[in-house]
PDB file of C-alpha atoms in Angstrom:
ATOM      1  CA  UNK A   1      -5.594 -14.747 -28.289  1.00 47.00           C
ATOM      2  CA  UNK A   2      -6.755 -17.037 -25.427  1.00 52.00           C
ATOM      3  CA  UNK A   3      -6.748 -20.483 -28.202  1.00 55.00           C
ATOM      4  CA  UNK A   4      -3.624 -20.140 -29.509  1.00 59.00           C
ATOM      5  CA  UNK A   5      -1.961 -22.599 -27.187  1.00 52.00           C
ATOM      6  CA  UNK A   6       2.276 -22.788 -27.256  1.00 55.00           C
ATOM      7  CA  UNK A   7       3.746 -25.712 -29.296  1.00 54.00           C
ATOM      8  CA  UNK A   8       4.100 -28.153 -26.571  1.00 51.00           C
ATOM      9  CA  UNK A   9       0.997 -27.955 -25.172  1.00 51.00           C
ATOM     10  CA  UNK A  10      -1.324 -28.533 -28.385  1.00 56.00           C
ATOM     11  CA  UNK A  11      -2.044 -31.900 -27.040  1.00 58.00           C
ATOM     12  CA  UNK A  12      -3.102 -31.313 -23.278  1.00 59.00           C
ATOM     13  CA  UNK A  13      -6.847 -30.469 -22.445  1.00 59.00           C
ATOM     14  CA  UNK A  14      -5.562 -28.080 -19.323  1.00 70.00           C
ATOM     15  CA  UNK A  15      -7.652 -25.084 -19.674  1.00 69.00           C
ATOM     16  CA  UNK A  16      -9.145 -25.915 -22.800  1.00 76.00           C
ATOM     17  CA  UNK A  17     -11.848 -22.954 -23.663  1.00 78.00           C
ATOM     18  CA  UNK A  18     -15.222 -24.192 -23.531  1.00 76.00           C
ATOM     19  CA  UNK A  19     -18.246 -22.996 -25.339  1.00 78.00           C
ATOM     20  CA  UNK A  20     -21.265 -24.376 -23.697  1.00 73.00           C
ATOM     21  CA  UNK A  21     -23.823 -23.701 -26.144  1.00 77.00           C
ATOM     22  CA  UNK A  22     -21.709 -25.241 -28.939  1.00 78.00           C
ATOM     23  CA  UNK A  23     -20.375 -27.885 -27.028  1.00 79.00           C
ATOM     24  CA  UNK A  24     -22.033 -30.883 -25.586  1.00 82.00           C
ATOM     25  CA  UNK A  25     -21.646 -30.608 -21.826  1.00 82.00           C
ATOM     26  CA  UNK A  26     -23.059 -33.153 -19.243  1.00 85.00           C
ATOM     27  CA  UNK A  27     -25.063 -31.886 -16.586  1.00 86.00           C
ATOM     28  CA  UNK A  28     -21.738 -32.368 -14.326  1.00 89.00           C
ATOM     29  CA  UNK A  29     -20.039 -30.658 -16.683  1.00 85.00           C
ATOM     30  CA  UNK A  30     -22.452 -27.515 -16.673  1.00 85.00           C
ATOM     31  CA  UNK A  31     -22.838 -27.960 -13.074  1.00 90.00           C
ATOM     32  CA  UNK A  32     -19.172 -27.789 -12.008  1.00 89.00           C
ATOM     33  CA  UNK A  33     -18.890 -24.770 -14.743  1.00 86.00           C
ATOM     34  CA  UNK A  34     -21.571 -22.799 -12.268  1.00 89.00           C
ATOM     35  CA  UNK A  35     -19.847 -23.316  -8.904  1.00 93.00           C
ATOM     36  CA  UNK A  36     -16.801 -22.006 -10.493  1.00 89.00           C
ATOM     37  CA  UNK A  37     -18.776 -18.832 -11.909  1.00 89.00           C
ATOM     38  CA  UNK A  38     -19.861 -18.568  -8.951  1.00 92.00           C
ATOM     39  CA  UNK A  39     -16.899 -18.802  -6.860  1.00 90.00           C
ATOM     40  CA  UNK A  40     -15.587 -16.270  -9.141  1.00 89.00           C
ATOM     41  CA  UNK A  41     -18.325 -13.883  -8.631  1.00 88.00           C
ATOM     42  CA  UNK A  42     -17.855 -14.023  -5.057  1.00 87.00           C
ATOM     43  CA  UNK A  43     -14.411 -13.403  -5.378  1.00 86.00           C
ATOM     44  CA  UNK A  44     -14.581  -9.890  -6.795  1.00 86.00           C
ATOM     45  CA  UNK A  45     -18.029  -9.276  -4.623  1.00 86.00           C
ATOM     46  CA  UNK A  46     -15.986  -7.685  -2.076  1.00 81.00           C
ATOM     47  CA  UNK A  47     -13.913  -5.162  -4.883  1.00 84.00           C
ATOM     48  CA  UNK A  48     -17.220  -4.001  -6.264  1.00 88.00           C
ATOM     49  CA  UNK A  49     -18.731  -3.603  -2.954  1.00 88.00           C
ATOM     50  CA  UNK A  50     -16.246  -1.466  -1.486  1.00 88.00           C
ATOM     51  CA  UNK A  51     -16.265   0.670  -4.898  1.00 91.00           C
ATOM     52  CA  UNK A  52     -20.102   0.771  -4.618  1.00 93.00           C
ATOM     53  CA  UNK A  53     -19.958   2.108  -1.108  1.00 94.00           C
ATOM     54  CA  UNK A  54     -17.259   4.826  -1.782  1.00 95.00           C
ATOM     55  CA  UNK A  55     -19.498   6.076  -5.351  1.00 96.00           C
ATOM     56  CA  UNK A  56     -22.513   5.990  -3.070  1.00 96.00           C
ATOM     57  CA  UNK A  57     -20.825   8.137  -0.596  1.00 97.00           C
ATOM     58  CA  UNK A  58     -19.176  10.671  -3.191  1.00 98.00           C
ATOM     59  CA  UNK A  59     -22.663  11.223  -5.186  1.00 98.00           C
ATOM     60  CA  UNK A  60     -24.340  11.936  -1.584  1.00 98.00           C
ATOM     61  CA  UNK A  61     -21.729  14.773  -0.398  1.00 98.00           C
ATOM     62  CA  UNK A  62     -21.827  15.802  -3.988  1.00 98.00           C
ATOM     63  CA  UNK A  63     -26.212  15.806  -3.333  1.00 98.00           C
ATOM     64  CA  UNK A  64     -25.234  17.180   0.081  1.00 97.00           C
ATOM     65  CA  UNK A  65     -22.695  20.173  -0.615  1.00 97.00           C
ATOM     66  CA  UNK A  66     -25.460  21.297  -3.659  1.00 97.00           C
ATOM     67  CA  UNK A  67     -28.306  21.539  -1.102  1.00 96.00           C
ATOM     68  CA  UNK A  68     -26.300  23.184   1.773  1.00 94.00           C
ATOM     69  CA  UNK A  69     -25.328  25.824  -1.000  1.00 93.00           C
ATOM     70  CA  UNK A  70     -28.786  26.278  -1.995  1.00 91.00           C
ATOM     71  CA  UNK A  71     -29.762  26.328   1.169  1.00 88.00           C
ATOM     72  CA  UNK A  72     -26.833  28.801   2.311  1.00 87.00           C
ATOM     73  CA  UNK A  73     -27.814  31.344  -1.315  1.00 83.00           C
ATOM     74  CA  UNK A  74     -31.030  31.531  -0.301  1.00 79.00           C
ATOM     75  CA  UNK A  75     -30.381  32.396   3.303  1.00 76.00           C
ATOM     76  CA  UNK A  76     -28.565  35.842   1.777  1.00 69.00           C
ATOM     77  CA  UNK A  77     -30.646  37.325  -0.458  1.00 68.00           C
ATOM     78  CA  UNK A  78     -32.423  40.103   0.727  1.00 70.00           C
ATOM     79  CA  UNK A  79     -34.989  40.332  -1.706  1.00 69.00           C
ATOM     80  CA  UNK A  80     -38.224  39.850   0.259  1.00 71.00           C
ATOM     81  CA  UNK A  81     -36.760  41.671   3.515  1.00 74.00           C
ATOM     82  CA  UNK A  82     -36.459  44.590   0.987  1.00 77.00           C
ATOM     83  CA  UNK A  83     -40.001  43.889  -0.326  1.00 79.00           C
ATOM     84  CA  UNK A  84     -41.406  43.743   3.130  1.00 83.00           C
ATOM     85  CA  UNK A  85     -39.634  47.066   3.861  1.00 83.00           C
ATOM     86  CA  UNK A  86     -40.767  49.089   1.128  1.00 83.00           C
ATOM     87  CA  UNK A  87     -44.323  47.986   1.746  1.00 84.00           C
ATOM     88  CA  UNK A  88     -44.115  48.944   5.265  1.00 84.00           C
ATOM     89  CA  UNK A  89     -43.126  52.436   4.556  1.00 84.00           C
ATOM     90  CA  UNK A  90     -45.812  52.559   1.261  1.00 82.00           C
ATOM     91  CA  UNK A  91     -48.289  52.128   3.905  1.00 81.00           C
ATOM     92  CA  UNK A  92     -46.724  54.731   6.724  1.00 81.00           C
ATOM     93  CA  UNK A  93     -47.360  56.985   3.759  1.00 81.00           C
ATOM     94  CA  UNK A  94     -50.824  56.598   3.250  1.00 78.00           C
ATOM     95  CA  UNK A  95     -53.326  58.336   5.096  1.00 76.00           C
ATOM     96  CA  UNK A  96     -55.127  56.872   7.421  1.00 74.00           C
ATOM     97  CA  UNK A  97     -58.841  56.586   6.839  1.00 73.00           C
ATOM     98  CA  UNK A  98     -61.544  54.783   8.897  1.00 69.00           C
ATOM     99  CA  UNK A  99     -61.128  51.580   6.438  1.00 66.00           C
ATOM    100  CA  UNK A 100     -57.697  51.200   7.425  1.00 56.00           C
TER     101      UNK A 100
END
């Protein structure tokens, strides 16, 4: 799609696609082809960034919420209060002996 070029500009080298491993570059060539990569990298640096920063933050309230849940489960179950009761009154039960 990007090499078909309109009628009228068949002729002009503006924008021509370049294929540097098929294509023999010179080093200014290659050179001037990396500043541009690079300038376009640092372009869109800020974009992913800023989308990096907001994932990051979403995945740790998401890490966050799941551990103040657990956290808040666990706080409610009354399973080892109920354990600690019924051993309490096992043992009011028992009589008492000198080993006790």
């Amino acid at each position: 799609m990007a090499d078909k070029v309109p009628e009228g500009r068949r002729s002009s080298s503006y924008a021509k696609r370049v294929d540097p491993k098929r294509d023999a570059l010179s080093s200014e060539q290659t050179e001037f082809m990396r500043k541009m990569e690079l300038a376009q990298w640092q372009k869109n640096l800020s974009k992913r960034q800023g989308r990096n920063v907001i994932t990051g933050l979403i995945i740790g309230a998401v890490v966050v919420g799941i551990y103040g849940y657990t956290f808040y489960s666990v706080s409610q179950e009354k399973f080892m209060d109920e354990l600690e009761e019924e051993a309490k009154s096992a043992r009011a039960r028992l009589p008492k002996t000198s080993a006790n």
